Each structure stands twice: as structure tokens, then as C-alpha cells.
GROMACS .gro file of C-alpha atoms in nm:
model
  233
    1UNK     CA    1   1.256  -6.218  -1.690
    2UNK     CA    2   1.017  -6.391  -1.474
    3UNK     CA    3   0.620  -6.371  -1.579
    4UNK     CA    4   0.575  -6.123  -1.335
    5UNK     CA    5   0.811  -5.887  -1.426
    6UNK     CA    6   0.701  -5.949  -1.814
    7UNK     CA    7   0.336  -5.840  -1.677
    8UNK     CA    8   0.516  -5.580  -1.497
    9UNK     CA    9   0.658  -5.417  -1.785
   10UNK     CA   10   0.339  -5.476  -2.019
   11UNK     CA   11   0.163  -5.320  -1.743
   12UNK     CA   12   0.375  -4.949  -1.726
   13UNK     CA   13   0.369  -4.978  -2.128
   14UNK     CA   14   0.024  -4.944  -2.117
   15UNK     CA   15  -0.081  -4.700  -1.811
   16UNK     CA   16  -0.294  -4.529  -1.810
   17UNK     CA   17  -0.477  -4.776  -2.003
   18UNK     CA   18  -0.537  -5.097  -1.817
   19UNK     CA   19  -0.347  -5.365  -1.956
   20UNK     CA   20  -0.446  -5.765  -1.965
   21UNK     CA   21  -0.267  -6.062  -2.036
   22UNK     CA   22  -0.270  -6.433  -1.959
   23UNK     CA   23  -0.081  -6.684  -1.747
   24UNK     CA   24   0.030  -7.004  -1.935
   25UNK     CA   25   0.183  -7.313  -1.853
   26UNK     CA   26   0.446  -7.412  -2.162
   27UNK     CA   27   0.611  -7.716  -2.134
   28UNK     CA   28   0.587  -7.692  -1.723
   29UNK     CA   29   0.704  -7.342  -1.762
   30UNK     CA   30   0.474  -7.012  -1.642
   31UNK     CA   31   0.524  -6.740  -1.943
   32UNK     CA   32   0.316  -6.414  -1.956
   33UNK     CA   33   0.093  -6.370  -2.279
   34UNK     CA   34   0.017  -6.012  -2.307
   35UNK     CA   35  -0.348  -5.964  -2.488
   36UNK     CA   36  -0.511  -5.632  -2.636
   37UNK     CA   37  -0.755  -5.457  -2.372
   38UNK     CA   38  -1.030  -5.349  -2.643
   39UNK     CA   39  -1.212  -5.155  -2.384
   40UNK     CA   40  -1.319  -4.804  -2.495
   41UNK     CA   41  -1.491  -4.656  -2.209
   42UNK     CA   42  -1.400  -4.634  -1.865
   43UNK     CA   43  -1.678  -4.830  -1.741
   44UNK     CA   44  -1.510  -5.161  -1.865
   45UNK     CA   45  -1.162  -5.157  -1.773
   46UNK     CA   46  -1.028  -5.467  -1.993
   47UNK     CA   47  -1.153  -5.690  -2.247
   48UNK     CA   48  -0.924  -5.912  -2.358
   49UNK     CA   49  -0.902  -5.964  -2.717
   50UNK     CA   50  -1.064  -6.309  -2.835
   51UNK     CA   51  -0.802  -6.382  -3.134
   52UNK     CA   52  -0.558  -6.302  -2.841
   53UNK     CA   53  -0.687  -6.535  -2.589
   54UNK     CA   54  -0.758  -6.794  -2.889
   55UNK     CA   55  -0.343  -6.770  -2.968
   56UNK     CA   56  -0.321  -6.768  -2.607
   57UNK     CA   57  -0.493  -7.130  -2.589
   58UNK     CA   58  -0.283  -7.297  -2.891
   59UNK     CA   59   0.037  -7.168  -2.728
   60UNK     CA   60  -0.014  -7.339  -2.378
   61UNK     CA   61  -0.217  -7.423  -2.121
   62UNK     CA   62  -0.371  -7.094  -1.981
   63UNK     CA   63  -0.375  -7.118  -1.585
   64UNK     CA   64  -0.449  -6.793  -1.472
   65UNK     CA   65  -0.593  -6.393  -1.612
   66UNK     CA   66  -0.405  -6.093  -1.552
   67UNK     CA   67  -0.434  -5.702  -1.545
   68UNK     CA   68  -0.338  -5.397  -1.416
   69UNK     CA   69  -0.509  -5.123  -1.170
   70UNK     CA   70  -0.336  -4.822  -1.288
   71UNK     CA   71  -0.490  -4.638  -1.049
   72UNK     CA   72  -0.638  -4.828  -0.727
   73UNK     CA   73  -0.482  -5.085  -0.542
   74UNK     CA   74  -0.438  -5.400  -0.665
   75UNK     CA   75  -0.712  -5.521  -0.463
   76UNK     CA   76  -1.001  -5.740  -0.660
   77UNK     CA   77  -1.284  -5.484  -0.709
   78UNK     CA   78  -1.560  -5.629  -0.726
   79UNK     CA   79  -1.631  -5.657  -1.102
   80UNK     CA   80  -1.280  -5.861  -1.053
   81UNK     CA   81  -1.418  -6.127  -0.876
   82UNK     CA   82  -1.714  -6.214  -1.056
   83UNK     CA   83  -1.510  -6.249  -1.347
   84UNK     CA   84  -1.251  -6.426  -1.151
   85UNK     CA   85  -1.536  -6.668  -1.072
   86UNK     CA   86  -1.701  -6.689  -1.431
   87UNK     CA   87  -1.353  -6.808  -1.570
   88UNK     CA   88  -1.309  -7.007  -1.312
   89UNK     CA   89  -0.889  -6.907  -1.307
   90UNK     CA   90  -0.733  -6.706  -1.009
   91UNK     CA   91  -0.645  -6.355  -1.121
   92UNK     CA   92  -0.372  -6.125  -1.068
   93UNK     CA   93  -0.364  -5.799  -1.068
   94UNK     CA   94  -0.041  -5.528  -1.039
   95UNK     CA   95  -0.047  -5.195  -1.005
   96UNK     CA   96   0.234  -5.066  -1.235
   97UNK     CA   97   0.340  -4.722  -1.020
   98UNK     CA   98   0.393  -4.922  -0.654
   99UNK     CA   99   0.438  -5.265  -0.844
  100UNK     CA  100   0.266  -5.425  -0.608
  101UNK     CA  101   0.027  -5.728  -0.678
  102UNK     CA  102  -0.300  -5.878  -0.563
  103UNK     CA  103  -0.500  -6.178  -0.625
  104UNK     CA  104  -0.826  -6.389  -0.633
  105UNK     CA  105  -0.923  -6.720  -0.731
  106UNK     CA  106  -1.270  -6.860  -0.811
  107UNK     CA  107  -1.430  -6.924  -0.402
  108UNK     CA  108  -1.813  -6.928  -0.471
  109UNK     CA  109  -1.829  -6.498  -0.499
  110UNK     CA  110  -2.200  -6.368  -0.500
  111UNK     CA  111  -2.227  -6.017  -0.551
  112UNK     CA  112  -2.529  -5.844  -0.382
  113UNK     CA  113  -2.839  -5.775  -0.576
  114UNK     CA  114  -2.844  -5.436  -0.410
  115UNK     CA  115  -2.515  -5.160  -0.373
  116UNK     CA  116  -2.346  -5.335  -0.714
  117UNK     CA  117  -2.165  -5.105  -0.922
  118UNK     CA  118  -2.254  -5.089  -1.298
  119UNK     CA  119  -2.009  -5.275  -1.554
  120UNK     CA  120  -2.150  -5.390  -1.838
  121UNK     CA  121  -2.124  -5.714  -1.864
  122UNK     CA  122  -2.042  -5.788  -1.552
  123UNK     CA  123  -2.273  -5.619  -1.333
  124UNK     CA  124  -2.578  -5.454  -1.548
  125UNK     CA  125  -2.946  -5.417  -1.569
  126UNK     CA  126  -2.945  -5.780  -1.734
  127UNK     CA  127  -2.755  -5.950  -1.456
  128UNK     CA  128  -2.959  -5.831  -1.197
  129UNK     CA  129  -3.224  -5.969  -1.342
  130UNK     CA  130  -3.062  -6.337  -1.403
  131UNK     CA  131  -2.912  -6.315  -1.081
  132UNK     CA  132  -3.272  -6.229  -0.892
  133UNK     CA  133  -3.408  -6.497  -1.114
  134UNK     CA  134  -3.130  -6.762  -0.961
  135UNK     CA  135  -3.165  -6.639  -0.629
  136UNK     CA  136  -3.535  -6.603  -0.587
  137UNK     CA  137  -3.684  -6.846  -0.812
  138UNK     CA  138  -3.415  -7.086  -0.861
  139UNK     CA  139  -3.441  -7.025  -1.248
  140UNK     CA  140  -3.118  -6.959  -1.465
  141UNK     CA  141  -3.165  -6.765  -1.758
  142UNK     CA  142  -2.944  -6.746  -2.040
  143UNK     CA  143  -2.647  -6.486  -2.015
  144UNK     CA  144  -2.729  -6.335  -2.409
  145UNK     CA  145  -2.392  -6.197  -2.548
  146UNK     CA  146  -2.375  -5.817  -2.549
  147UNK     CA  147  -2.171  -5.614  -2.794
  148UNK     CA  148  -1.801  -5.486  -2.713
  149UNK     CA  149  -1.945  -5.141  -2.585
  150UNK     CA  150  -2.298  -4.995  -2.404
  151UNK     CA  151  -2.275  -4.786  -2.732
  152UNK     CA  152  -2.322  -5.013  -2.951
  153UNK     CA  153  -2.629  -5.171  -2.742
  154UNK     CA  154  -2.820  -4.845  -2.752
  155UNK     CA  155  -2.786  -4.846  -3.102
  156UNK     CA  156  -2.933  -5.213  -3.145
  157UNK     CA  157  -3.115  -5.324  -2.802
  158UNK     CA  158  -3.125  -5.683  -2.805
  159UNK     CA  159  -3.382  -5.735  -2.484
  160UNK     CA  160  -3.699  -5.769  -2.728
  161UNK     CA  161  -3.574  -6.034  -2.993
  162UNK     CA  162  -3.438  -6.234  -2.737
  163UNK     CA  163  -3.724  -6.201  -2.438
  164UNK     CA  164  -3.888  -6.505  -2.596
  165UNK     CA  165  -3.632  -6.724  -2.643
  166UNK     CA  166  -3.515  -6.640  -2.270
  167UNK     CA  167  -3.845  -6.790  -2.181
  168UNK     CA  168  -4.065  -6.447  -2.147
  169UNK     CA  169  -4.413  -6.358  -2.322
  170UNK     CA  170  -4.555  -6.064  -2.326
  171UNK     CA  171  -4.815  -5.922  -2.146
  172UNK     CA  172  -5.149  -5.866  -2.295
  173UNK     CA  173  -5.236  -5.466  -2.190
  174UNK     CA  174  -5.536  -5.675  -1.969
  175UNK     CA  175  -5.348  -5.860  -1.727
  176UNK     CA  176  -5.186  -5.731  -1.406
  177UNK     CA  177  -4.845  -5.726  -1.301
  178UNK     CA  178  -4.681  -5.934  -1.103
  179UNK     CA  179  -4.389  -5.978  -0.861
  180UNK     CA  180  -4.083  -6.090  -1.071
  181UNK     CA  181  -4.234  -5.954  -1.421
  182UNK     CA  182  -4.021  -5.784  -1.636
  183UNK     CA  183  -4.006  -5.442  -1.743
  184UNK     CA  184  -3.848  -5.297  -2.045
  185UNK     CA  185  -3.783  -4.961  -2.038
  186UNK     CA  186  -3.601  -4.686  -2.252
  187UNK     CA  187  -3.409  -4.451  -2.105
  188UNK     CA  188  -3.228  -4.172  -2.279
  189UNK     CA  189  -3.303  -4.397  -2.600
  190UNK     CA  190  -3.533  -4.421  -2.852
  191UNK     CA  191  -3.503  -4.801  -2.801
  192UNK     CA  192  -3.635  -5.015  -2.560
  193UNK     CA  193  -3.229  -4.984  -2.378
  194UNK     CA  194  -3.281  -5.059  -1.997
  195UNK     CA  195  -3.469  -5.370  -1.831
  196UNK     CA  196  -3.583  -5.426  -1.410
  197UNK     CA  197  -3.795  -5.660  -1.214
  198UNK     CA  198  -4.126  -5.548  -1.045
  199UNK     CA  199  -4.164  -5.632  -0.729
  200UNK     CA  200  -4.511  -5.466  -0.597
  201UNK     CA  201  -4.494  -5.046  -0.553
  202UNK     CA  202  -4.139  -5.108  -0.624
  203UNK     CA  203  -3.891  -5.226  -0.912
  204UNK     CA  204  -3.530  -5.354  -0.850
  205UNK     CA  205  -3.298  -5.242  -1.137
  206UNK     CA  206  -2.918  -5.108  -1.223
  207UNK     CA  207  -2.940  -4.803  -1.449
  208UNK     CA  208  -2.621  -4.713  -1.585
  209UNK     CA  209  -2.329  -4.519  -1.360
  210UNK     CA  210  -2.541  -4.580  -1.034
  211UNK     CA  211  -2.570  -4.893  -0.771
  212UNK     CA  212  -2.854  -5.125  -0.807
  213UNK     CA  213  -3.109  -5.016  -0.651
  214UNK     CA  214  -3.487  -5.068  -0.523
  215UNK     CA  215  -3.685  -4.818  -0.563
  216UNK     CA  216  -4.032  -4.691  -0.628
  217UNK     CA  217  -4.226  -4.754  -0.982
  218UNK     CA  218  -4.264  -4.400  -1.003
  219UNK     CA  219  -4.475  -4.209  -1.292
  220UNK     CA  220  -4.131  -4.141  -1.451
  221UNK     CA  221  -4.025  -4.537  -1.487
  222UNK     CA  222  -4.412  -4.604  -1.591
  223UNK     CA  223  -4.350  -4.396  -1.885
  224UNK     CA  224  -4.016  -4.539  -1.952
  225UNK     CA  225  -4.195  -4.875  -1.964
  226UNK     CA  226  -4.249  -4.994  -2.339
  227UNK     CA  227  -4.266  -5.384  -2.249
  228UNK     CA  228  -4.388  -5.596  -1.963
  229UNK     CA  229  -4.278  -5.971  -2.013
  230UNK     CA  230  -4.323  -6.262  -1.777
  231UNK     CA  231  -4.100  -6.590  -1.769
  232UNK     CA  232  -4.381  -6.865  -1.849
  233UNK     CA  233  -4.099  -7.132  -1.963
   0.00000   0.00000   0.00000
């Protein structure tokens, strides 16, 4: 069987469920490597198992992800191609009912900071606000790793233990906000679970299930608000 009709087959085995595997070079041959998709909710379609990818690595050379779109075309979406860029590999993707396949490869992909879909991980409150950072301020912040599942976030926010090591302080209840401060906010939670930049009357941020959005700071997200933070790196 060729690697593509391995992925093929791995693919159908596992619909509904998206599957994910990696391309390897062994020995100057391409061989499929199925991996475990440890995604449990729908709004991350794969995650590829680390011990998988890390058996992956010590079998071959790995030159390229792949997955499956059970139910859409095989067309990169765009959660698809900021990963495709963030690995830096070209990705292919198969639909296992009309076997047909599509593909990316890494080509400089910015999504927009406004109209994204959420994916955590990929596209989330705390990417907006790295990627405004890079793209108004020329300032990269550090990408913090999240847990497997949003779930598991709400249950242990991580935006206040790491706000100062990101390089944010925060603000005394005396000073004024500013255009790029940072709000943290908790919504449906107890903890402080959501984060978006001010920008004026308005605040740019990607609540979960909806598009990133500006909109006003309304009395509703001024209650929400249990932390303002500036970057004074």
C-alpha cells in the first residue's frame, strides 16, 4: 500500500472522529505513521499524541502532518493553515467518504485579527492578543502552553500567574486605561477564564464559539473585568 492509501484506510477507521498521522521519510522511503487524535471536543479536531509524534521522530525523518475532514472538504480551514505554518511541514488532508485530498504548506499565512473562528490553541482569546501585540506593536509575546482541553483551563486559568512573566504589571485601581492594555475577564467562570485588548470605547477579543470581534466595552464586559495589566517589559 502506498502512504496514501495507509492514511486512507486510518482515515475511514476512524470517521467520524478525525484521524491524524504523520508523513516520514525511512531510508528514502515515504511511510504513513498513524498517531492518536486526543481531541475531546469538537472545537479541536486533532491533537496528535506527543509519545506518538516522539516514536514518530525516532522512526524517520517526519516530512509532512496529516488528517482527515470527515465531514468538509479537504480544503485547509483555516485553523489548518496556521498550524500548517507553526510546524512549518505541508499538510494533507483526505476526506475518507469521497477520498479525495487537499493540501498546504507553510507560505507566510496571517490569519485576520477580526472574522477568526475560535480553536483553542490555534485561534483563541490569547492569540489575538499575541498576534495584535506582533502586528501593532511589533512585540512577540510568549505562546504559554495551554492544557489538552478549554475544560481543563476553566478549571485552572493560567492568564494571572503568567501575566508577569509575559511582561505585564498590573494596574494600580488609580491609573487610566490605555490603548493595548489588557483585560482579564471571567466569563461563565468563577476564574479569571477570558482575556481582550482595550482599544478606547472598544475592546478587541475572541470569546469562545464566536469570531473575533471588536466591540464596545459595555457595562456587561466592565463587570467581567477582574484584571487590567499593561506590557511594561
Amino acid at each position: 500500500m502506498t502512504w496514501k492509501e495507509q492514511a486512507l484506510a486510518h482515515a475511514k477507521d476512524q470517521d467520524p472522529k478525525e484521524s491524524c498521522g504523520l508523513l516520514l521519510n525511512i531510508r528514502g522511503k515515504q511511510k504513513y505513521f498513524p498517531c492518536r487524535n486526543l481531541s475531546m471536543t469538537n472545537h479541536q479536531c486533532f491533537i496528535i499524541d506527543p509519545q506518538d509524534y516522539v516514536k514518530a521522530d525516532n522512526t524517520g525523518d517526519i516530512t509532512g502532518v496529516v488528517h482527515s475532514h470527515p465531514i468538509t472538504p479537504p480544503t485547509p480551514s483555516q485553523a489548518d493553515k496556521i498550524s500548517c505554518e507553526q510546524s512549518n511541514l505541508p499538510w494533507y488532508i483526505v476526506n475518507p467518504k469521497t477520498e479525495t485530498w487537499g493540501y498546504c504548506e507553510p507560505c507566510g499565512y496571517k490569519p485576520p485579527l477580526i472574522g477568526r473562528p475560535w480553536v483553542w490553541g490555534v485561534t483563541d482569546c490569547w492569540t489575538l492578543v499575541r498576534d495584535w501585540y506582533k502586528e501593532e506593536k511589533g512585540i512577540i509575546l510568549k505562546d504559554w502552553d495551554r492544557p489538552t482541553t478549554p475544560e481543563q483551563f476553566i478549571e485552572k486559568p493560567l492568564f494571572e500567574l503568567c501575566a508577569k512573566d509575559t511582561g505585564f504589571r498590573m494596574l494600580s485601581s488609580t491609573e487610566q486605561l490605555q490603548v493595548g492594555d489588557v483585560l482579564l475577564m471571567s466569563i461563565m467562570s468563577s476564574g479569571l477564564n477570558h482575556v481582550a485588548i482595550y482599544l478606547g470605547e472598544n475592546v478587541l477579543h475572541h470569546l469562545t464559539d464566536r469570531l473575533s470581534c471588536r466591540e464596545p466595552y459595555s457595562e456587561w464586559l466592565f463587570k467581567c473585568t477582574g484584571g487590567r495589566y499593561r506590557y511594561d517589559a
